XYZ file of C-alpha atoms in Angstrom:
537
model
C 93.213 125.093 104.763
C 92.905 126.645 108.061
C 96.115 128.092 109.152
C 97.171 126.433 112.509
C 99.294 127.693 115.390
C 101.299 125.812 118.033
C 102.048 128.615 120.613
C 105.085 128.841 123.075
C 105.552 125.227 122.604
C 108.724 122.971 123.549
C 110.399 122.509 119.830
C 112.617 119.633 119.080
C 113.426 120.084 115.268
C 114.823 117.144 114.061
C 118.450 118.332 113.982
C 119.427 117.094 117.310
C 119.966 120.386 118.832
C 118.561 121.035 122.137
C 114.921 121.883 122.440
C 113.628 125.615 122.672
C 110.407 127.192 123.442
C 108.623 128.908 120.305
C 105.589 129.165 118.100
C 105.247 127.494 114.903
C 102.336 128.568 112.004
C 101.186 126.297 109.807
C 99.777 127.293 106.399
C 98.814 125.724 103.143
C 100.335 122.193 104.558
C 103.673 123.852 105.009
C 105.523 125.431 108.085
C 105.268 129.160 107.403
C 107.017 130.613 110.296
C 109.061 129.804 113.428
C 109.595 132.218 115.842
C 110.328 133.352 119.600
C 107.292 132.038 121.729
C 104.256 134.435 121.700
C 105.475 136.337 118.973
C 103.392 134.959 115.978
C 100.125 137.046 115.857
C 98.450 135.396 112.181
C 94.786 135.075 112.210
C 95.000 131.153 112.783
C 93.582 128.203 115.146
C 95.788 127.789 118.009
C 96.174 124.094 119.137
C 95.804 122.918 122.609
C 98.616 121.319 123.883
C 99.410 120.031 127.737
C 101.653 121.130 129.688
C 105.109 119.756 128.915
C 104.152 118.873 125.340
C 107.005 118.700 122.357
C 106.042 119.553 119.026
C 108.627 117.461 116.830
C 109.054 116.500 113.166
C 106.806 113.309 112.063
C 108.424 110.077 112.429
C 109.744 108.344 109.721
C 109.517 104.459 109.263
C 112.574 103.198 107.451
C 111.146 99.773 107.134
C 107.336 99.091 106.690
C 105.188 96.592 105.569
C 102.204 98.665 104.529
C 102.095 97.830 100.907
C 98.383 96.935 100.910
C 97.324 98.404 104.360
C 97.725 101.806 102.972
C 95.060 100.877 100.295
C 92.564 98.420 102.487
C 92.815 100.627 105.395
C 94.044 104.249 104.434
C 93.136 105.604 107.766
C 96.204 103.356 108.975
C 95.614 103.572 112.561
C 98.478 101.342 113.665
C 101.447 103.785 112.465
C 99.291 107.652 112.549
C 99.024 106.875 116.015
C 102.396 106.347 117.015
C 103.409 109.404 115.241
C 104.700 108.128 111.882
C 103.904 110.607 108.941
C 106.081 108.655 106.369
C 106.783 105.409 105.720
C 109.245 103.259 103.336
C 107.700 100.521 101.855
C 108.791 97.808 99.111
C 110.837 96.084 101.671
C 112.853 92.913 101.630
C 112.713 92.470 98.021
C 109.099 91.332 97.567
C 106.396 93.671 96.770
C 103.515 94.329 94.117
C 105.197 96.328 91.578
C 106.903 96.020 89.295
C 104.895 93.146 88.199
C 102.801 91.195 85.551
C 99.927 88.639 86.127
C 102.176 85.791 86.760
C 104.527 87.091 89.130
C 101.603 88.960 90.744
C 100.098 85.683 91.645
C 103.211 84.208 93.035
C 103.848 86.992 94.899
C 100.551 87.433 96.411
C 100.763 83.807 97.747
C 104.059 84.064 98.701
C 103.758 87.338 101.102
C 100.488 86.718 102.383
C 101.969 86.252 105.678
C 103.224 89.703 105.455
C 100.255 91.747 103.992
C 97.276 89.411 103.815
C 95.785 88.477 100.341
C 92.565 90.890 99.928
C 90.474 88.995 97.236
C 88.486 92.255 97.014
C 91.458 94.980 96.305
C 92.058 95.760 92.542
C 95.609 94.721 91.641
C 95.164 96.619 88.150
C 98.598 98.411 88.593
C 101.419 97.084 86.856
C 104.526 99.724 87.131
C 105.665 101.804 90.080
C 104.300 104.721 88.711
C 100.876 103.230 88.400
C 101.380 101.874 92.038
C 102.220 105.511 93.386
C 99.445 106.776 91.739
C 97.054 104.266 93.709
C 98.578 105.416 96.426
C 97.821 109.070 95.636
C 94.354 108.648 95.634
C 94.030 108.927 99.447
C 96.195 107.560 102.111
C 96.928 108.818 105.460
C 100.713 109.016 106.025
C 103.154 109.734 103.020
C 104.787 106.898 101.405
C 108.301 106.269 99.659
C 108.843 103.054 97.785
C 111.809 100.927 97.217
C 111.987 98.730 93.983
C 112.045 94.948 95.529
C 115.020 93.246 94.083
C 113.290 89.669 94.389
C 110.166 90.685 92.587
C 112.309 91.715 89.687
C 113.910 88.613 89.609
C 110.680 86.767 89.596
C 109.160 88.958 86.932
C 112.182 88.221 84.787
C 114.101 85.140 85.691
C 111.090 83.253 87.515
C 111.243 81.590 90.981
C 113.696 78.943 89.669
C 117.351 78.781 91.578
C 119.693 79.119 89.187
C 121.924 82.024 87.998
C 120.683 84.876 85.603
C 121.871 85.584 82.126
C 123.345 88.387 81.082
C 120.356 89.329 78.862
C 118.557 88.776 82.193
C 120.592 90.973 84.105
C 120.335 93.589 81.491
C 116.670 93.421 81.567
C 116.499 93.810 85.551
C 118.505 96.705 85.416
C 116.172 98.342 82.778
C 113.081 97.627 84.648
C 114.738 98.721 87.765
C 116.039 102.214 85.783
C 112.326 102.555 84.832
C 111.128 102.258 88.653
C 113.227 105.043 89.684
C 112.595 107.065 87.002
C 108.834 106.798 88.123
C 109.734 107.732 91.607
C 110.990 105.027 93.903
C 113.815 105.935 96.328
C 115.968 102.569 95.760
C 115.992 98.582 95.780
C 115.610 96.660 98.597
C 116.865 92.860 98.731
C 115.400 89.726 100.745
C 118.152 87.510 100.599
C 116.941 84.862 102.951
C 113.699 84.878 100.842
C 113.234 83.262 97.577
C 113.663 84.333 94.665
C 115.661 86.793 95.585
C 118.354 85.162 97.645
C 119.334 83.317 94.158
C 120.848 86.379 92.938
C 124.799 86.175 93.844
C 127.189 89.282 94.253
C 127.527 90.036 90.908
C 124.108 90.226 89.879
C 123.183 92.367 92.860
C 126.339 94.624 92.005
C 125.012 95.155 88.562
C 121.536 96.341 90.297
C 123.191 98.424 92.802
C 125.121 100.279 90.291
C 121.817 101.487 88.864
C 120.727 102.466 92.141
C 123.818 104.443 92.020
C 123.292 106.094 89.087
C 119.923 107.388 90.272
C 121.060 108.521 93.464
C 119.189 106.350 95.832
C 120.128 103.534 98.109
C 119.948 100.007 98.634
C 118.443 98.126 101.591
C 119.171 94.796 101.824
C 117.709 91.988 104.091
C 121.160 90.156 104.336
C 121.818 86.535 103.894
C 122.062 85.860 107.422
C 121.580 87.443 110.898
C 122.631 84.388 112.447
C 125.374 82.007 111.221
C 127.604 83.934 108.712
C 125.860 87.200 109.909
C 129.234 89.001 109.779
C 130.360 87.622 106.385
C 126.656 88.566 105.044
C 127.050 92.325 106.111
C 130.733 92.350 104.641
C 129.199 91.197 101.225
C 126.840 94.509 101.457
C 129.642 96.239 102.336
C 131.635 95.559 99.345
C 129.068 96.195 97.167
C 128.587 99.723 98.403
C 132.475 100.138 97.855
C 132.232 98.142 94.442
C 129.230 100.200 93.121
C 129.477 103.880 95.213
C 125.643 102.879 95.961
C 124.565 104.136 98.978
C 123.897 101.602 101.586
C 120.962 101.009 104.444
C 121.085 97.997 106.086
C 117.570 97.741 107.327
C 116.277 95.859 110.319
C 120.413 95.636 111.528
C 120.819 93.132 114.109
C 122.934 90.235 114.998
C 120.716 87.623 116.238
C 120.853 83.804 117.497
C 122.954 82.395 120.437
C 125.830 82.466 118.161
C 125.831 86.136 117.915
C 125.474 87.403 121.740
C 127.582 90.173 122.759
C 128.931 90.938 119.113
C 127.501 94.059 117.494
C 130.378 95.561 118.286
C 132.388 93.615 115.858
C 129.372 94.525 113.475
C 129.536 98.204 114.069
C 133.756 98.291 113.947
C 133.403 96.882 110.342
C 130.763 99.682 109.412
C 132.753 102.491 110.614
C 135.784 101.167 109.093
C 133.926 101.110 105.647
C 132.516 104.745 106.414
C 136.109 105.886 107.145
C 136.987 104.539 103.279
C 134.252 106.761 102.237
C 131.123 104.204 102.134
C 128.122 105.761 102.632
C 126.103 103.397 105.181
C 123.404 104.028 107.464
C 120.823 101.627 109.119
C 117.616 100.942 111.037
C 116.729 98.731 113.906
C 113.582 98.274 115.754
C 113.539 98.266 119.631
C 112.326 94.661 120.447
C 114.250 91.240 120.855
C 112.292 88.879 118.747
C 111.969 89.148 115.244
C 108.944 88.096 112.959
C 108.716 86.389 109.410
C 106.717 83.696 107.891
C 106.743 80.053 108.991
C 107.856 79.118 105.231
C 111.053 81.575 105.671
C 112.598 78.563 107.556
C 112.423 76.457 104.674
C 115.864 76.087 103.062
C 116.192 77.876 99.596
C 116.220 75.200 97.343
C 112.784 73.965 98.947
C 111.206 77.051 97.695
C 112.571 76.772 94.267
C 109.832 77.133 91.736
C 107.400 79.007 93.594
C 105.265 78.216 96.240
C 103.395 75.618 94.491
C 106.192 73.707 94.015
C 107.160 74.130 97.827
C 104.127 72.678 98.582
C 104.441 69.829 96.244
C 107.828 69.210 98.202
C 106.227 68.526 101.687
C 104.369 65.724 99.998
C 107.566 64.003 98.604
C 109.104 61.897 101.344
C 112.714 62.064 99.965
C 112.027 65.678 99.629
C 110.733 65.979 103.318
C 113.729 63.940 104.383
C 115.795 66.298 102.854
C 114.054 69.377 104.587
C 114.186 67.760 107.970
C 118.140 67.385 107.450
C 118.373 71.037 106.574
C 116.150 72.461 109.555
C 117.248 70.165 112.294
C 120.707 69.257 111.300
C 122.617 71.066 108.528
C 121.142 74.468 109.494
C 118.647 75.914 106.957
C 119.905 79.294 104.950
C 116.314 80.125 105.333
C 116.858 80.309 109.275
C 120.135 82.004 108.882
C 122.287 79.040 108.717
C 121.396 77.771 112.175
C 119.318 74.793 113.227
C 115.732 75.897 114.072
C 115.553 76.059 117.450
C 111.584 75.105 117.486
C 111.110 76.558 121.237
C 111.579 79.608 119.860
C 109.208 79.806 117.161
C 105.854 81.290 118.078
C 103.126 81.315 116.077
C 101.562 84.860 115.527
C 98.751 84.627 112.946
C 97.044 82.045 110.513
C 95.154 82.481 107.696
C 92.692 79.185 107.993
C 90.427 79.742 110.900
C 90.462 76.017 111.583
C 94.284 76.672 112.720
C 93.564 79.603 114.974
C 93.910 77.750 118.242
C 97.385 77.781 117.404
C 98.231 81.063 117.568
C 100.445 82.244 120.583
C 101.713 79.044 121.089
C 105.712 77.823 119.888
C 105.922 74.981 117.709
C 107.764 73.124 120.050
C 105.011 73.483 122.669
C 102.206 72.218 120.295
C 104.649 69.376 119.406
C 104.751 68.413 122.871
C 101.092 68.536 123.736
C 100.125 66.566 120.278
C 102.902 64.142 121.265
C 104.439 64.608 117.539
C 107.628 65.857 116.483
C 108.228 69.742 115.920
C 109.176 69.186 112.379
C 105.767 67.208 111.896
C 103.983 70.442 112.949
C 106.168 72.667 110.708
C 105.021 70.561 107.801
C 101.624 70.149 108.815
C 101.103 74.016 109.389
C 102.677 75.012 106.172
C 100.584 72.510 104.025
C 97.370 73.388 105.950
C 97.993 77.052 106.000
C 99.024 77.222 102.341
C 102.433 78.802 103.691
C 100.527 82.004 104.927
C 101.573 81.346 108.597
C 103.109 83.885 110.425
C 105.967 83.886 113.379
C 107.830 85.393 115.866
C 111.559 84.276 116.353
C 112.621 84.826 119.772
C 116.263 84.949 119.380
C 117.232 88.684 119.840
C 119.785 89.978 122.664
C 119.300 93.156 124.304
C 123.276 94.398 124.220
C 122.935 94.285 120.826
C 119.965 95.847 120.419
C 121.508 98.748 122.440
C 124.746 98.946 120.878
C 123.345 99.266 117.441
C 121.045 102.117 118.435
C 123.709 104.517 119.282
C 125.645 104.109 115.885
C 125.885 107.461 114.142
C 123.656 106.290 111.080
C 121.101 104.660 113.333
C 117.414 105.387 112.520
C 113.993 103.764 113.562
C 112.140 101.063 111.444
C 109.620 99.177 112.525
C 109.561 96.196 110.153
C 105.452 95.859 111.303
C 103.541 93.108 110.057
C 100.058 94.247 110.186
C 98.223 91.191 109.429
C 97.431 87.874 111.771
C 95.746 87.396 114.902
C 98.806 88.074 117.213
C 101.397 90.019 115.217
C 104.417 91.692 116.382
C 103.782 94.482 118.897
C 106.440 96.939 117.100
C 103.718 97.283 114.384
C 102.106 99.821 116.950
C 104.344 100.222 119.459
C 108.002 101.248 117.866
C 108.317 104.934 118.020
C 106.517 105.504 121.325
C 108.931 102.477 122.695
C 112.121 104.410 121.542
C 111.015 107.394 123.266
C 109.737 105.826 126.475
C 111.831 102.605 127.118
C 115.207 103.866 125.348
C 114.949 107.586 126.177
C 112.758 108.121 129.571
C 113.689 105.111 131.483
C 116.984 103.971 129.985
C 118.647 106.979 128.851
C 120.054 105.122 125.914
C 119.433 107.739 123.809
C 118.861 111.845 124.623
C 115.321 113.136 123.553
C 116.735 115.686 121.276
C 119.000 112.522 119.604
C 116.564 109.946 119.369
C 114.217 112.532 117.654
C 116.962 113.192 115.478
C 117.105 109.231 114.759
C 113.471 109.097 113.762
C 112.927 112.592 111.787
C 115.641 114.340 110.244
C 118.485 111.562 110.014
C 116.199 109.353 107.841
C 114.776 112.337 105.900
C 118.696 112.761 105.054
C 118.901 109.597 103.853
C 115.413 109.536 101.860
C 116.826 112.849 100.370
C 113.623 114.744 101.233
C 114.690 118.130 100.972
C 111.857 119.737 102.875
C 110.977 117.067 105.131
C 111.965 115.653 108.518
C 112.820 119.090 110.439
C 110.872 122.049 111.671
C 111.913 124.665 109.299
C 110.248 127.528 107.729
C 108.951 126.144 104.229
C 109.332 122.693 104.919
C 106.020 120.182 104.965
C 104.046 120.377 107.652
C 104.514 116.695 109.035
C 104.429 117.149 113.058
C 104.038 115.546 116.040
C 102.843 116.555 119.470
C 103.930 114.304 122.603
C 104.460 114.423 126.300
C 107.668 112.887 126.610
C 106.938 112.320 130.067
C 103.891 110.084 129.409
C 104.501 108.770 125.912
C 104.675 104.893 126.034
C 103.871 102.002 123.873
C 100.762 99.836 125.228
C 101.034 96.806 122.520
C 102.126 93.766 124.087
C 102.999 90.169 122.749
C 99.757 89.115 124.302
C 97.371 91.933 122.879
C 99.480 93.811 120.162
C 96.989 95.957 118.630
C 97.007 98.732 121.459
C 97.151 102.528 120.594
C 100.183 104.195 122.418
C 99.725 106.798 124.948
C 101.118 110.347 124.975
C 100.707 111.333 121.390
C 98.182 114.015 121.022
C 98.263 115.345 117.556
C 99.827 114.348 114.006
C 99.778 116.429 111.066
C 100.431 115.297 107.765
C 100.907 117.732 105.314
C 99.442 120.198 107.203
C 96.337 118.420 108.137
C 95.344 116.592 111.037
C 95.487 112.882 111.191
C 95.244 112.677 114.874
C 93.755 115.179 116.616
C 93.487 115.190 120.724
C 94.369 111.359 120.303
C 92.010 110.658 118.092
C 92.488 109.388 114.524
C 90.604 111.937 112.017
C 90.183 109.870 109.011
C 91.952 112.537 107.055
C 93.819 111.643 104.151
C 96.450 114.383 103.225
C 99.399 111.583 102.986
C 100.833 110.679 99.327
C 103.385 108.846 97.731
C 106.823 110.741 97.695
C 108.110 110.366 94.602
C 111.788 111.334 93.788
C 113.185 112.681 90.611
C 116.545 111.632 88.674
C 118.375 114.047 91.667
C 116.522 112.184 94.277
C 115.012 115.332 95.850
C 111.085 115.192 96.124
C 109.045 116.513 93.409
C 106.682 118.491 94.858
């Protein structure tokens, strides 16, 4: 590999320290030297950069849904063009390892709206280690993996809504331990998604105790971000206290009308727990709408038994009446305990081409145009698209987003879905948006502090001993951008748009993006962790 020299450039090193001018030499995939400007004289290719450019560590996406996209689209343009050099996958309690044939069939169908369901992909892995081996065949950014608790439950207990037995909990703990042994960094949950949401606090505590033993962290999608959001966060904080497990509150937010302006209450709860010794961090995306599947709005009981059982209930008049009562009157636990506001539910993607005309429209708007009840449109789309429809939920509050963003444990996570006709623009724009809107335009964060949120701080959470900072000996995951011009161009109407102002991206010392153009070089790898939770080189 040819040596690479960044000469006389502003360095923002990922620690939060003020930028400084300097030279940075990259050799054999690592940062070989950091020195005063103009002092490195090694025989190396000098990288051309624009005036005012900044060299920073590559960004770390703490919440990604690229589990299949890394394999089906290994060039991974949406993320590499944002400056992302590492992603954390296996999120929200549902992914593709550890798995068996029966559980795989359910997962593929249930989260087709998150990841697609490619028929030409070889799903022959079964363990976490085998999945990480598959990633190592060639990906562009690095990837770290969380063992998904919902998949564990599906594998051991099944899709039914019932308590797990002691023997089943022991089995889940054993499978989780194997995944951590094979290199996972922790465990995720999706506690508004089935079957993970069927786990009680005791079951989660048993699993978190295993994660704590391995020095990993627990990343829960909590039981609610709407009604009862503070109680849902309190449950997770209680788990951290009782088990000693590090807690990372992923896509931490306070949504829906009931939580407008209530972020300070959440943050006070987190600060109090930290003061008592709990290890708590969090990530957010810098947008107001959320994104998920349309089927996620169903009450949990309606998903018991898995996707096929849920579809059968849609054809049963009595069961349909129960669902209507929950989504329209009682508040569905799948919709965070609130009644569904159909005018906030916008269709972002469908699996069936015949439904493409619904993309970009709200359920309320479709209902009005077709002279139907919104819930009838809901049932129709679920059935015709076999639960694969994706949505945007316009339920966020700017004051909450800004308040949580300045928390001392905050990091960036896109939560970006990469499938569908009009996915959430956060899949293409999260990291440039932080640096443009919330640094340059609004001044919510200083540049150096924001880079720390996106690099050094998440690397510490992941216990990556030699990533996230610009220091000699560290892996050369680097990004060059212009802080005066960087900005996201992805919009809700046209979401697959490359950000501007990012010039170069290196992953393990190789250029994944050069002069703003993806190179196709696949130098990324799975970042496996050993039992001490430091990356195994």
